[in-house]
Structures are given as structure tokens and as C-alpha cells.
Protein backbone atom coordinates (compact mmCIF):
# COMPACT_ATOMS: atom_id res chain seq x y z
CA UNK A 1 15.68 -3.56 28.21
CA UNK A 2 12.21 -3.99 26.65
CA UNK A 3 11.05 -1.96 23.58
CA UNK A 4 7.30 -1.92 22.45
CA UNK A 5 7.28 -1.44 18.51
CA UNK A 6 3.86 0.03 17.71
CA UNK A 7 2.53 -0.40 14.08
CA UNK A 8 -0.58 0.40 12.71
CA UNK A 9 -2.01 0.03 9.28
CA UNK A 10 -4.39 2.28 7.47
CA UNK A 11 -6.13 0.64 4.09
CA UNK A 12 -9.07 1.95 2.51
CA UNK A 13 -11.80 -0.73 0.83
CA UNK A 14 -12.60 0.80 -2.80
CA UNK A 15 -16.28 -0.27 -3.31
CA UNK A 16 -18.03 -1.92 -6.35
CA UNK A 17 -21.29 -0.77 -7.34
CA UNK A 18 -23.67 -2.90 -8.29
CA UNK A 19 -22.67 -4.39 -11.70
CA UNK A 20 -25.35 -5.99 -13.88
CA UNK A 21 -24.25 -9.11 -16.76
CA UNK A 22 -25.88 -6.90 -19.12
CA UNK A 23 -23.15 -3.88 -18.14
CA UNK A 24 -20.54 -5.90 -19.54
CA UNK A 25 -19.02 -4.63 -22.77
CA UNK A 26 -20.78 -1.63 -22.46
CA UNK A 27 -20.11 0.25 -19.09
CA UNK A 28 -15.78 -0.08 -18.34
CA UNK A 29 -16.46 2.06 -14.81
CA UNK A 30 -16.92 -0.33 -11.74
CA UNK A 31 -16.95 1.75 -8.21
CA UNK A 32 -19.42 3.51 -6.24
CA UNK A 33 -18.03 7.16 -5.70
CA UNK A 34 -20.36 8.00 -3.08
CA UNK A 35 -20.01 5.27 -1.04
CA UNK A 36 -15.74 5.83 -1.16
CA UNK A 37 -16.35 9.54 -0.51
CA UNK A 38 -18.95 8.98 2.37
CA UNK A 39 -16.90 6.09 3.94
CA UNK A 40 -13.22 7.64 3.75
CA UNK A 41 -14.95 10.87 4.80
CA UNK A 42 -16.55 9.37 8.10
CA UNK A 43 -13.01 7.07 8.91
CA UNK A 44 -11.31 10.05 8.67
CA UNK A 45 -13.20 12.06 11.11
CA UNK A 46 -14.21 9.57 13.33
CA UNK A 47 -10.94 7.76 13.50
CA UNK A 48 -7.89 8.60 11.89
CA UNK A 49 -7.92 12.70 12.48
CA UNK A 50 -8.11 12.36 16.18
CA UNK A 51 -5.96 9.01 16.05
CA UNK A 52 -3.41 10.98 14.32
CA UNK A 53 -3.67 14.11 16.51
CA UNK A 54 -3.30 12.27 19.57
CA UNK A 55 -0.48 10.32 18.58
CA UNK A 56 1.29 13.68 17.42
CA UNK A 57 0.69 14.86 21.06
CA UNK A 58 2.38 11.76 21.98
CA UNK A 59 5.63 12.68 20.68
CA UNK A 60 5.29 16.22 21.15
CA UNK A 61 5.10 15.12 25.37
CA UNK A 62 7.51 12.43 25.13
CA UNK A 63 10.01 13.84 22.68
CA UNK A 64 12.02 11.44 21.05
CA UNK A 65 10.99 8.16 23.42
CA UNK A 66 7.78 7.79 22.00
CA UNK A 67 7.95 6.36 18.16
CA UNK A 68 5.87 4.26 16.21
CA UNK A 69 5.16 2.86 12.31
CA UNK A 70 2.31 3.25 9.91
CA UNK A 71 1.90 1.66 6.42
CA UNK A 72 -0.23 2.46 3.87
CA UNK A 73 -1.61 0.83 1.06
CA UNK A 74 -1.43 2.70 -2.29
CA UNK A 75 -5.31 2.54 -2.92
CA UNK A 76 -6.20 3.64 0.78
CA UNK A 77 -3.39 7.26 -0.40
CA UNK A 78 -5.61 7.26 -3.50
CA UNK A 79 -8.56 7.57 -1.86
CA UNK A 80 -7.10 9.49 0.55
CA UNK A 81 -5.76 12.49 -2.06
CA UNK A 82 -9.03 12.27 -3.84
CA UNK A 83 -11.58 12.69 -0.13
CA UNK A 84 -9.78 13.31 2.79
CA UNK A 85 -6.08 15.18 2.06
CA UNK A 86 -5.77 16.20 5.44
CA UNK A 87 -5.17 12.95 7.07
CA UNK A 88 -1.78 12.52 4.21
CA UNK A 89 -0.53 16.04 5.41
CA UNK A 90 -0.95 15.20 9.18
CA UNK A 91 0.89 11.95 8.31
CA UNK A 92 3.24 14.27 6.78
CA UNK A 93 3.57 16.48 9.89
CA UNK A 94 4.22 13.29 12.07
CA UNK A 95 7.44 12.46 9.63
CA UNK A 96 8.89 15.48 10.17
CA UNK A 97 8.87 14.51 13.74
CA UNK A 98 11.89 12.17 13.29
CA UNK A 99 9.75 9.58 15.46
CA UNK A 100 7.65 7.83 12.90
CA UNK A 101 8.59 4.96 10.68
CA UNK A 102 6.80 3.85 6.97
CA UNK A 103 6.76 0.56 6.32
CA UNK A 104 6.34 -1.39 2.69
CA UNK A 105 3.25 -3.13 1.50
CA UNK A 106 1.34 -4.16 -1.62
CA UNK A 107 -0.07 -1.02 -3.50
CA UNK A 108 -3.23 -2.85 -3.93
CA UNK A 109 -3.75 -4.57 -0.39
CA UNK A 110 -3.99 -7.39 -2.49
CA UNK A 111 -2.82 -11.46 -2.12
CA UNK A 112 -0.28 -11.36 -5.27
CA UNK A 113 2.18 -13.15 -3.02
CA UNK A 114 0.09 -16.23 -3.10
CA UNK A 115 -0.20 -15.97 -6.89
CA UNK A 116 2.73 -14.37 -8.65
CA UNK A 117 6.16 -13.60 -7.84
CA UNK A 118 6.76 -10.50 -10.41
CA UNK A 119 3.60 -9.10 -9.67
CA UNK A 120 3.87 -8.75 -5.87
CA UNK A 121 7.21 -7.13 -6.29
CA UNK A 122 5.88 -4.99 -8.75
CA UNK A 123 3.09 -4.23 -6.15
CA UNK A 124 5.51 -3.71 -3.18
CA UNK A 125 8.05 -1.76 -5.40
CA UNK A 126 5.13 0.59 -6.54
CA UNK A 127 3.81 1.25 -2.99
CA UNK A 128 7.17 2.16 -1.57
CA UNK A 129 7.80 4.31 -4.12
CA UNK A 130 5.00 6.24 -3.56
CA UNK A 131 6.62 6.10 0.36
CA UNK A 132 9.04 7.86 -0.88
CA UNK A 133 7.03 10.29 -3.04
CA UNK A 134 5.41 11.61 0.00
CA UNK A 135 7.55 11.15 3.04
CA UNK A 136 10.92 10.86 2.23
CA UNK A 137 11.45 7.69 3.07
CA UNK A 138 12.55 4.38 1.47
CA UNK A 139 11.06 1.66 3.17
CA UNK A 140 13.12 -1.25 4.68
CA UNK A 141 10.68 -2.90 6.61
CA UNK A 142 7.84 -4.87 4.66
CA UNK A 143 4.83 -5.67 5.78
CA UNK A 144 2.36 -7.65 3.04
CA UNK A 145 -1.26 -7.62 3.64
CA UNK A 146 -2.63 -8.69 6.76
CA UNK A 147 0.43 -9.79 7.79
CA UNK A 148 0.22 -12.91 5.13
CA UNK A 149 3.45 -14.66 5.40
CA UNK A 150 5.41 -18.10 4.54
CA UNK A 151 9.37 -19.03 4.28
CA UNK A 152 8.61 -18.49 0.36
CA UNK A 153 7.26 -14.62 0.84
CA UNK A 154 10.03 -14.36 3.09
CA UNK A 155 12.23 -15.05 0.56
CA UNK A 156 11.11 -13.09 -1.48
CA UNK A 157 11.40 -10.24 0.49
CA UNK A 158 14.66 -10.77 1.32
CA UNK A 159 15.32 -10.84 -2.46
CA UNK A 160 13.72 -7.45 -2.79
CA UNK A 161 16.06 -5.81 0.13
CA UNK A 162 14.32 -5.53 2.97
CA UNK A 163 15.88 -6.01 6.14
CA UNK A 164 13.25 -7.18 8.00
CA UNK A 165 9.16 -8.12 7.63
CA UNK A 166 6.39 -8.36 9.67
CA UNK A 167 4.34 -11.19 10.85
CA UNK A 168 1.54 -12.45 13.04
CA UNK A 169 2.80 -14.75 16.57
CA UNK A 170 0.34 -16.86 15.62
CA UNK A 171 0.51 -20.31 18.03
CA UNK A 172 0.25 -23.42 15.43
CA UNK A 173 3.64 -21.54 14.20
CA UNK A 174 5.28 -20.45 17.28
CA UNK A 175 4.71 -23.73 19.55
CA UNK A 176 6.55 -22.96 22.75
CA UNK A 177 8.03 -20.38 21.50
CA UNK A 178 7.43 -16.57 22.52
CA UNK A 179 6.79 -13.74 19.69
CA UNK A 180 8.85 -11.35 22.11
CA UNK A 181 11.80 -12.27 20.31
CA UNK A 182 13.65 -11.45 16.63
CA UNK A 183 13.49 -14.25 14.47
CA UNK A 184 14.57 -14.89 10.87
CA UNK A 185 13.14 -16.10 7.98
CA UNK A 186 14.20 -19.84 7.59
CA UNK A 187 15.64 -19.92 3.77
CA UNK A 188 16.36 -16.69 3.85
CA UNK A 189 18.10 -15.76 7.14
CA UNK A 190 19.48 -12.06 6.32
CA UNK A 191 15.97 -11.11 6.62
CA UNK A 192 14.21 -10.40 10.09
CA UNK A 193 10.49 -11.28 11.37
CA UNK A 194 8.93 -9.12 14.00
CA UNK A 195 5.94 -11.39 15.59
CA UNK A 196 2.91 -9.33 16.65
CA UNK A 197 1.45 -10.45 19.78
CA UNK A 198 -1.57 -11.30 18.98
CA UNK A 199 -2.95 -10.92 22.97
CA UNK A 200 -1.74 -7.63 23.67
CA UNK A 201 -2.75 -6.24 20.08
CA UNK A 202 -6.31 -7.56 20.15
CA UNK A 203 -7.30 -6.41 23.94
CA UNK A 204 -6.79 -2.90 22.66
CA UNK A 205 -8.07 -3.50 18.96
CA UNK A 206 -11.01 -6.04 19.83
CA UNK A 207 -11.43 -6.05 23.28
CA UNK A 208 -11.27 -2.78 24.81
CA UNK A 209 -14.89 -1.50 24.48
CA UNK A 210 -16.11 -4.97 25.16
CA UNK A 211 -18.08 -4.62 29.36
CA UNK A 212 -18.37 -8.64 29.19
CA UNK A 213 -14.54 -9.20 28.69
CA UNK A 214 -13.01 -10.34 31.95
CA UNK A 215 -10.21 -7.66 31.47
CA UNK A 216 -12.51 -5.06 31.31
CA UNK A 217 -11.83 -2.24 32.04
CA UNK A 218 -8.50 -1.98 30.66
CA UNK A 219 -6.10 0.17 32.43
CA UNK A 220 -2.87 1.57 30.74
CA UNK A 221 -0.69 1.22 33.90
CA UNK A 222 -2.01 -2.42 34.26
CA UNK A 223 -1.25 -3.15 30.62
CA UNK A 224 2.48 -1.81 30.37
CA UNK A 225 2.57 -4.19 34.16
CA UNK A 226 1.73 -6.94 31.94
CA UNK A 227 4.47 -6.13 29.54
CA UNK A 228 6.87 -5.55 32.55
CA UNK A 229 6.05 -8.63 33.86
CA UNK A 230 7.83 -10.43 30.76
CA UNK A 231 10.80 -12.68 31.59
CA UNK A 232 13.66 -10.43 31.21
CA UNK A 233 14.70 -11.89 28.34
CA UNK A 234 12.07 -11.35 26.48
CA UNK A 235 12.89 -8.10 25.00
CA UNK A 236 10.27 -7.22 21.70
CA UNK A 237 6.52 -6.57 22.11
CA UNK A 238 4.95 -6.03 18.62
CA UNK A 239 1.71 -4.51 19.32
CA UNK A 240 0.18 -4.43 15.35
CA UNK A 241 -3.69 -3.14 14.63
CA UNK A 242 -5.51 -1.36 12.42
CA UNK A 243 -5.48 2.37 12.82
CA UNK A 244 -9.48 2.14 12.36
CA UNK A 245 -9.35 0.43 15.59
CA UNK A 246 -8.82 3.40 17.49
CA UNK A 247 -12.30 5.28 17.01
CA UNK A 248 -14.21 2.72 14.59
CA UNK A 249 -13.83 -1.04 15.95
CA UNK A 250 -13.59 0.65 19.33
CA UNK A 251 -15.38 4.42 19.59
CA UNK A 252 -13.89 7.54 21.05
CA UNK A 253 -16.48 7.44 24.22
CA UNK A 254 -14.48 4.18 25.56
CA UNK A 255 -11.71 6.58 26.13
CA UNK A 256 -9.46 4.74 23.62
CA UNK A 257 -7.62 7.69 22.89
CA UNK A 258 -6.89 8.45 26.42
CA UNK A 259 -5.38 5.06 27.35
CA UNK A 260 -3.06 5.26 24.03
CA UNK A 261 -1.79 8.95 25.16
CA UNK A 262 -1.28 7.09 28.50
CA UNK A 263 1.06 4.31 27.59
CA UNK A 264 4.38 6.11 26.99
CA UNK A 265 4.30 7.82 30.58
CA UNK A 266 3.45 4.24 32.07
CA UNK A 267 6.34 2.71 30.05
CA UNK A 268 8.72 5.06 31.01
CA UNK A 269 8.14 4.67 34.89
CA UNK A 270 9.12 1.18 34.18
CA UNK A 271 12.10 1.24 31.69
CA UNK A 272 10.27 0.07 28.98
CA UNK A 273 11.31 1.92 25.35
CA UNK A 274 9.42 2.46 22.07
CA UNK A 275 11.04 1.77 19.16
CA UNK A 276 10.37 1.43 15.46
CA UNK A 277 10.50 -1.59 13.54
CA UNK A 278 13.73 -1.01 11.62
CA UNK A 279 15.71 0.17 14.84
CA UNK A 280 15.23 -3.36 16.37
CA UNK A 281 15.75 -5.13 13.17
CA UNK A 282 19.20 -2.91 13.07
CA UNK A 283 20.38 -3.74 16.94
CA UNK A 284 18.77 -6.77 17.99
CA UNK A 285 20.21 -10.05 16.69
CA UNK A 286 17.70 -12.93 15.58
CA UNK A 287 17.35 -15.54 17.85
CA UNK A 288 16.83 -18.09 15.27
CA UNK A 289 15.07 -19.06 12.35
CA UNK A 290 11.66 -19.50 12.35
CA UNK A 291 9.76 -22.34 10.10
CA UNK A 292 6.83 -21.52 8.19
CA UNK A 293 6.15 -24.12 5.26
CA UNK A 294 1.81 -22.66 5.26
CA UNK A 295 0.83 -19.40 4.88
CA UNK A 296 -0.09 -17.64 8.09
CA UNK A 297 -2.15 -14.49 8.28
CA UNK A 298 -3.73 -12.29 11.18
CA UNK A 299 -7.10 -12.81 10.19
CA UNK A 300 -9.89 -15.09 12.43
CA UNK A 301 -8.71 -17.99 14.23
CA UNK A 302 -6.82 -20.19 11.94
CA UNK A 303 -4.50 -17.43 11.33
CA UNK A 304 -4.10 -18.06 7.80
CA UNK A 305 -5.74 -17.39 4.31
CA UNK A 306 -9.00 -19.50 4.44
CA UNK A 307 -10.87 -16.09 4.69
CA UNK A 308 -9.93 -15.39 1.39
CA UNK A 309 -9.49 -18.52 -0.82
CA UNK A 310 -11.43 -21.09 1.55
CA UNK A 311 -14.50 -21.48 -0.83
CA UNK A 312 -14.73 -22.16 -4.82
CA UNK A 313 -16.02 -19.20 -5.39
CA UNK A 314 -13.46 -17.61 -3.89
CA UNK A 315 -10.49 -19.83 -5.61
CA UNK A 316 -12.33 -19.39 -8.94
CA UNK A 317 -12.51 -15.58 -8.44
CA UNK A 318 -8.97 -15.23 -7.52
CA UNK A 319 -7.07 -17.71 -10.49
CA UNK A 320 -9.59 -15.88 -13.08
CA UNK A 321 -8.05 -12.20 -11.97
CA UNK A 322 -4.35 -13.34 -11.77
CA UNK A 323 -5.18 -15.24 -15.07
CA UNK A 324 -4.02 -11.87 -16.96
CA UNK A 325 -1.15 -10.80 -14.41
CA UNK A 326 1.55 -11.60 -16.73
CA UNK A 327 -0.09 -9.85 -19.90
CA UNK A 328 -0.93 -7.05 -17.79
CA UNK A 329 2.63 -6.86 -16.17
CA UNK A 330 4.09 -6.60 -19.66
CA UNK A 331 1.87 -4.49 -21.23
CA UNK A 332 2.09 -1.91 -18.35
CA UNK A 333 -1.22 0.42 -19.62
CA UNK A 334 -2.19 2.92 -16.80
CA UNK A 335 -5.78 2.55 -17.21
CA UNK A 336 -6.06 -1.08 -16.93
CA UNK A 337 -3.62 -0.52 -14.12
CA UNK A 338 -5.80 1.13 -11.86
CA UNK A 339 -8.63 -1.19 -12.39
CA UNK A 340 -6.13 -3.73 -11.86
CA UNK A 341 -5.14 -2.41 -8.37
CA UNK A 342 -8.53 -1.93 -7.08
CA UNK A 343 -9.52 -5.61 -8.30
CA UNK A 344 -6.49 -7.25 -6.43
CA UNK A 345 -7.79 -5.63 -3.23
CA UNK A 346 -8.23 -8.46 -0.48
CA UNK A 347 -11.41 -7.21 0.78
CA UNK A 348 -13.27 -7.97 -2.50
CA UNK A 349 -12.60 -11.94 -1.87
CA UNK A 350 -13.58 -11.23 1.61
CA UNK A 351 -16.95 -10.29 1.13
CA UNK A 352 -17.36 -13.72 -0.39
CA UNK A 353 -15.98 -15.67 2.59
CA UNK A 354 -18.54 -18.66 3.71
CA UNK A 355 -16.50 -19.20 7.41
CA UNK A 356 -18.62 -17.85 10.71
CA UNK A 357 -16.07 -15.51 12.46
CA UNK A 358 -15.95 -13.61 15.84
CA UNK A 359 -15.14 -10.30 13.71
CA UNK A 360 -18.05 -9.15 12.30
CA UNK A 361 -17.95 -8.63 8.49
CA UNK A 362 -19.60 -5.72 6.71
CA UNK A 363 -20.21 -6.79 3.47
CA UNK A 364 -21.56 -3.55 2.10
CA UNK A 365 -24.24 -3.42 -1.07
CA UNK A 366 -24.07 -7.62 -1.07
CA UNK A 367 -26.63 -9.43 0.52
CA UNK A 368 -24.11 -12.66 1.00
CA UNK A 369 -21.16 -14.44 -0.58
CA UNK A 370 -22.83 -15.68 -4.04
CA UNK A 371 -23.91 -11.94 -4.62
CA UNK A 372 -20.65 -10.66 -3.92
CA UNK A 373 -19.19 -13.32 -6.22
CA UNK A 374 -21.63 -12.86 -8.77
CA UNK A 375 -20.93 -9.17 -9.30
CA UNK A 376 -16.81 -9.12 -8.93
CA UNK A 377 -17.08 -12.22 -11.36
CA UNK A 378 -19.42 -9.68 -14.16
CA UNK A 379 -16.59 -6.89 -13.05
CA UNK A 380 -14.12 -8.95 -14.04
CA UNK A 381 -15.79 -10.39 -17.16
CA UNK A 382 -15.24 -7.08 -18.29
CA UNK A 383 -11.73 -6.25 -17.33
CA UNK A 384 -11.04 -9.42 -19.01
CA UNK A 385 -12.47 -8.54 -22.22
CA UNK A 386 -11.09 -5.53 -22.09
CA UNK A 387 -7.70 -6.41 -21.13
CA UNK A 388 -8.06 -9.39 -24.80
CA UNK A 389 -9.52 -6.59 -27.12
CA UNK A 390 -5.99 -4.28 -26.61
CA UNK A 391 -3.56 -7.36 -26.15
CA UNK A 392 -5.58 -10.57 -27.94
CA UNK A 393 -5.35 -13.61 -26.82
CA UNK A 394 -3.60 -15.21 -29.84
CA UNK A 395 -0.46 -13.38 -29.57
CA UNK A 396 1.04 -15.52 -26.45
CA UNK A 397 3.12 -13.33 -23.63
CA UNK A 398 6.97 -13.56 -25.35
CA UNK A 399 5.71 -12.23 -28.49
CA UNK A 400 3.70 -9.44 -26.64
CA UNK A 401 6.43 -8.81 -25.01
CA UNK A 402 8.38 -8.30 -28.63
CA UNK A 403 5.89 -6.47 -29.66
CA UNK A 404 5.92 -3.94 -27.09
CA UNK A 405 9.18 -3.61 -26.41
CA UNK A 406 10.13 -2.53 -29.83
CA UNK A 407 7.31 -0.12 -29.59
CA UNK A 408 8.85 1.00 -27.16
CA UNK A 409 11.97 1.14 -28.63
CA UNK A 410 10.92 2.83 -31.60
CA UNK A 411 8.84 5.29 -30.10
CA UNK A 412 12.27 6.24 -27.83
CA UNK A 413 14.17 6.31 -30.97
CA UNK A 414 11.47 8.66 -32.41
CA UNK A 415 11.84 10.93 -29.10
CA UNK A 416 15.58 10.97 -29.42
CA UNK A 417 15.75 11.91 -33.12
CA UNK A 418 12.83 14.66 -32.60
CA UNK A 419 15.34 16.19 -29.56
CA UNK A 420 18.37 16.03 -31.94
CA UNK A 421 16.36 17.69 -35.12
CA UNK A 422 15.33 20.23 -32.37
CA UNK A 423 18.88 20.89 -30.96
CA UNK A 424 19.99 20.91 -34.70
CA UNK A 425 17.55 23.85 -35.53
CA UNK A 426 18.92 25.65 -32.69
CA UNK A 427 22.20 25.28 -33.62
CA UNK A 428 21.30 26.78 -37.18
CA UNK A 429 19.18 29.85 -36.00
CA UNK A 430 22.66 30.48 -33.90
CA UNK A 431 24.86 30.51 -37.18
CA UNK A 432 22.56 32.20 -39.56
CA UNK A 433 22.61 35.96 -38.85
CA UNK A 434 19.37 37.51 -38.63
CA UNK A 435 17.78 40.48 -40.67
CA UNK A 436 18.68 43.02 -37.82
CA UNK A 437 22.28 41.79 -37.86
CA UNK A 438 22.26 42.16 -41.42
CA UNK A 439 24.64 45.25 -42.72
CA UNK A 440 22.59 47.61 -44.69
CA UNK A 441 23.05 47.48 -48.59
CA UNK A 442 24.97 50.69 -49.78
CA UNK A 443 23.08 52.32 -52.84
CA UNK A 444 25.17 51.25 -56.18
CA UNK A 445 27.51 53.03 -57.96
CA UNK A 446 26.40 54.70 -61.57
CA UNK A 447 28.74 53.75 -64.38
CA UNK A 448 31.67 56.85 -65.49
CA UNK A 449 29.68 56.75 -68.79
CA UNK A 450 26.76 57.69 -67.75
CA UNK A 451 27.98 60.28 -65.43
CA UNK A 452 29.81 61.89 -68.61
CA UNK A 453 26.73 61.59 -70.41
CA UNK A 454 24.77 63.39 -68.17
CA UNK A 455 27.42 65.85 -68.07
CA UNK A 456 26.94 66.69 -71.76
CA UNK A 457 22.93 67.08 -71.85
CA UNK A 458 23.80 69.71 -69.07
């Protein structure tokens, strides 16, 4: 029987404002609150309010048929809490449901698999916490930022205990091969892959709107046809997008919303299930094992992570940043942390991307790829100095690591000492009886003698 696993992400860019060389040293704050707070604010009432809503009306028709996975980065929650709460507590209503899935992913949307193993398990373990913070649920499905992927991230995973990841189908990989099957990772084969088809996904992400596409218009009986259509064999369709695709990349007046709400009837009249990505990776066995030496992405043709590190300026950008990861790892500070999340974000290397691509690329407040570089690279010029004046460069990372760990340790000691003096004093005011418990003094006696004496002068 065929299953469609639906997934869509929802990640929030954190923009820079415009940084001058002459702010560095003197001005440690590096994002444009208006533009966050105008941006999230028109996403999330253009796009993911009534994306959400009809997708809750989904499985309020359907019942339990109809399921389907989200992930979220950790910055895109930030910004979420901080401008547009009610899209985390409709998320929250669509858990209770029992039909909804969350999946893992870097806190920062950022490309720390391609630089640093601790870090990007750091990032994943921090996200998925934060899962579980809010919804309830641990995450055993991982899926890193745009789908970036390689038999070494796989590993990785794997080594983190996930069951299963998700990648893109993407043909250079795949060969002859089709993505509607369950693969495995090929060093590490306890861990699954989920293939997005990259077809299916993009005529409803990219294509819908489009009047000049010869599949236009697109019908939701004629798609799930398609997917019926399938050699019978050929059991997993992993349709992956953006959740900004339904209202942003493709507008509510195409009727986007009404061919979603349509797909679960139009599956059903043909046998066709929905199911979430850890139900397949529990009952369907892997096929085989899948060999991906390069790292593959979703993004533009090539599929891989030229968008992001295909230029100098980009590869100088991103060793610079992940210069500091293991100082920054160790020392663990929470303000340097945040900037540190919001710096790793993969859009900010994207804005400095030289390649032409079908997609087009908003590149906010920069007029091109050397201004974007320019003003991350006096951002980060900053951060840097920042991150040398509190841990400086001529204490190497062991000896940091001494230091700070018997900071640490002392500073626990301290804590536990200040709880036993505390526990001590309590103990005392206990034993010692207080002045209201205290039996009253009788008056004293006078001596026989000088009773008798008195006696006489009477």
C-alpha cells in the first residue's frame, strides 16, 4: 500500500542591519528588529496562520488518516515567541491531535555539519530539546538544514540516535534508482533515509501558481493519479517543502490551500495512506544502502552546497565563523551564544552566493554578494573580538577548558557548601528553644536571715 509522508519546514531568516567598520568595538548589537518583526509578522498572516488552520481542518475531516511532520529551527521559535506566538500555540493545538510528527534539526539553520562534528550535535541536541520543551516530543527523525546530507552526516546521526533522516532524491545520487523507497545510510546502516521527491514536491512548492507550466493547472485528483500510477512496489512518496510555500512562494488566490485540503479525500478513494516519517522508518524495511561520498542538498540544480560555500567570499566567511566553534563550545556563555546561533544561520552565506538560479533570491538591505560579505565579515569582526577579549587567544582550548571547568567546579562546590551551611542553620533554629518556649523565671527566694531581720524592726 502507498503512504505519502508530508513534511514541511518552517525557518525564520534573522536579519543584519547595516553594520559599519567603524561599529566595530563599539556597537555588540547586530539585527534589524523591525525588519524581523515586520517580516515574521507578514509570514505569519499571510502564510503560516491559514497554512496551519487548514491543515488542522485536515485532520479534524479525516481523523486519524491524515498526518503529517513539521520541523522547526530554534531561531525561526525565537522569533516566533518574541512576534508572532500564535502560530507556536496553533502548532501546539495540532500536537495534541495525535496526527502530527516534530522532526530534529540544527537550532541555528546553520551548515555546522560541514564544519564541526561537536558543534552540530550540540546544535541538533539543543533544537530537539526545545522539541521537547514545547510539544512533548523527543525527536527521532532528523532532518539538517535544507536537507544537507553525506554518508559522514549520516553517521553522525546515527551516532546521535536517530532512527532515521531526511534527504533530497536528488538524480546524480539516485541513478536508476527511485526515491519511493527506504534506504539506509551506507556506513551507518541502523539509520534510515527518506528521499523527497523532488518532482512532486516542487509542482506544488514552485510550480503551482506558475500559468506557463505545462501542468498547469494542477488538479488534486490528477496529482494523487500520478502517485497511484507508481509501480506497486514503490511504496514511499516524500513530498518535503517549505511551509512558506503555501501562501508566500505560491499566494492564497491560486487556491493553494484548497488543493492541499483536497488531497487526503483523493488519496483515500485510491488506497493511498499518510503517514509520518517515523511510522515508515518503524515498519518499512530499507531496501538498501544508499552511497553518498558529496554532500547533497535541496537547493538549485546541483543539489548540493555550492549556494553556500561556492565563492571565496563565501569559504572565507564561513572558516572565519567556525574559527571560534571550539572556544565557544567550551566556554558555553549565553550571550555569545545567541549571537552565535543567529551567525551560523545558512541564509547569511546565501545572500552572498555569485551562482544565477531559477529561485529568485531576496537578498534584503544588500545590494549584491560583496555587500553582503562586507557587512557579515564587520559583524563578525566583532563577535570575534569579543569572543578573544573574555577567552584570549593565548590561553589555547585544553587549558580553557581547565580553566573553566574548575570554575565550574568551584563555583558548584561553593553552591553545595552554601546549601549545607543553610540546612545546618535550620537544623540549629530547630534545637535551640525560642524565647516563647522559654519557662518563665520564678522571682528568687530572700535569705531566712533577712526574713528574721525584718521580723525584728517590726
Amino acid at each position: 500500500m502507498k503512504t505519502i509522508c508530508l513534511y514541511f519546514e518552517i525557518h525564520q531568516i534573522i536579519h543584519l542591519k547595516r553594520y559599519r567598520f567603524f561599529d566595530i568595538g563599539t556597537d555588540h548589537y547586530y539585527y534589524d528588529d523591525y525588519e524581523n518583526e515586520r517580516s515574521i509578522s507578514d509570514i505569519a498572516e499571510r502564510s503560516y496562520m491559514p497554512a496551519l488552520n487548514a491543515l488542522h481542518d485536515m485532520i479534524r475531516d479525516n481523523g486519524k488518516f491524515f498526518k503529517v511532520a513539521f520541523s522547526l529551527s530554534g531561531v525561526g521559535m525565537e522569533q516566533l515567541e518574541y512576534h508572532a506566538p500564535q502560530v507556536l500555540e496553533k502548532l501546539q493545538e495540532l500536537n495534541q491531535t495525535g496526527c502530527v510528527e516534530f522532526l530534529a534539526e540544527p537550532y541555528s539553520h546553520g551548515l555546522s555539519s560541514l564544519a564541526n562534528e561537536e558543534t552540530f550535535a550540540l546544535d541538533v541536541k539543543k533544537q530537539a530539546a526545545r522539541i521537547e520543551e514545547f510539544f512533548g516530543q523527543k525527536p527521532k527523525v532528523l532532518r539538517n538544514s535544507s536537507l544537507i546530507y553525506s554518508d559522514d552526516i549520516g553517521a553522525q546521526a546515527a551516532a546521535m540516535g536517530f532512527k532515521g533522516m531526511l534527504t533530497e532524491g536528488a538524480k546524480h545520487v539516485l541513478g536508476w534508482k527511485s526515491p519511493h523507497y527506504v534506504y539506509n545510510c551506507n556506513i551507518a546502516p541502523n539509520l534510515k533515509l527518506l528521499l523527497r521527491d523532488v518532482e512532486l514536491s516542487d509542482d506544488i512548492s514552485l510550480r503551482f501558481n506558475n500559468s506557463e507550466w505545462d501542468g498547469y493547472p494542477l488538479f488534486a485528483d490528477n496529482y494523487i493519479d500520478r502517485i497511484a500510477n507508481f509501480p506497486e512496489e514503490e511504496q514511499v512518496i516524500n513530498i518535503f517543502m517549505e511551509l512558506s510555500a503555501l501562501g508566500i512562494a505560491q499566494p492564497l488566490s491560486s487556491n493553494i490551500l484548497e488543493f492541499i485540503k483536497a488531497l487526503p479525500a483523493c488519496a483515500k478513494a485510491k488506497g493511498i495512506t499518510f503517514s509520518t516519517p517515523t511510522e515508515i522508518c518503524m515498519k518499512l524495511n530499507s531496501v538498501g544502502a544508499l552511497d553518498v561520498p558529496d554532500t547533497l542538498s535541496w537547493v538549485d540544480e546541483e543539489r548540493d552546497v555550492s549556494c553556500w560555500l561556492g565563492n571565496p567570499m563565501q569559504r572565507e566567511a564561513f572558516n572565519k565563523l567556525y574559527s571560534v566553534a571550539d572556544r565557544l563550545r567550551i566556554a558555553n556563555d549565553p550571550r555569545i551564544n545567541q549571537d552565535w546561533d543567529y551567525l551560523q544561520a545558512s541564509n547569511n552565506f546565501r545572500f552572498m552566493t555569485t551562482k544565477p538560479s531559477n529561485v529568485g533570491l531576496d537578498r534584503g538591505i544588500y545590494s549584491g554578494p560583496f555587500d553582503a560579505f562586507t557587512n557579515y565579515m564587520n559583524i563578525l569582526g566583532d563577535f570575534i573580538n569579543r569572543v578573544n577579549a573574555l577567552y584570549p587567544l593565548d590561553i589555547d582550548n585544553d587549558e580553557l577548558e581547565g580553566l573553566l571547568t574548575t570554575i565550574k567546579n568551584q563555583g558548584d562546590e561553593i553552591e553545595m557548601k552554601d546549601k549545607e551551611i543553610t540546612r545546618l542553620k535550620a537544623r540549629l533554629e530547630k534545637l535551640e528553644p525560642t524565647d516563647e518556649k522559654k519557662p518563665a523565671k520564678k522571682p528568687a527566694k530572700k535569705p531566712a536571715a533577712k526574713k528574721a531581720a525584718a521580723k525584728k524592726e517590726a
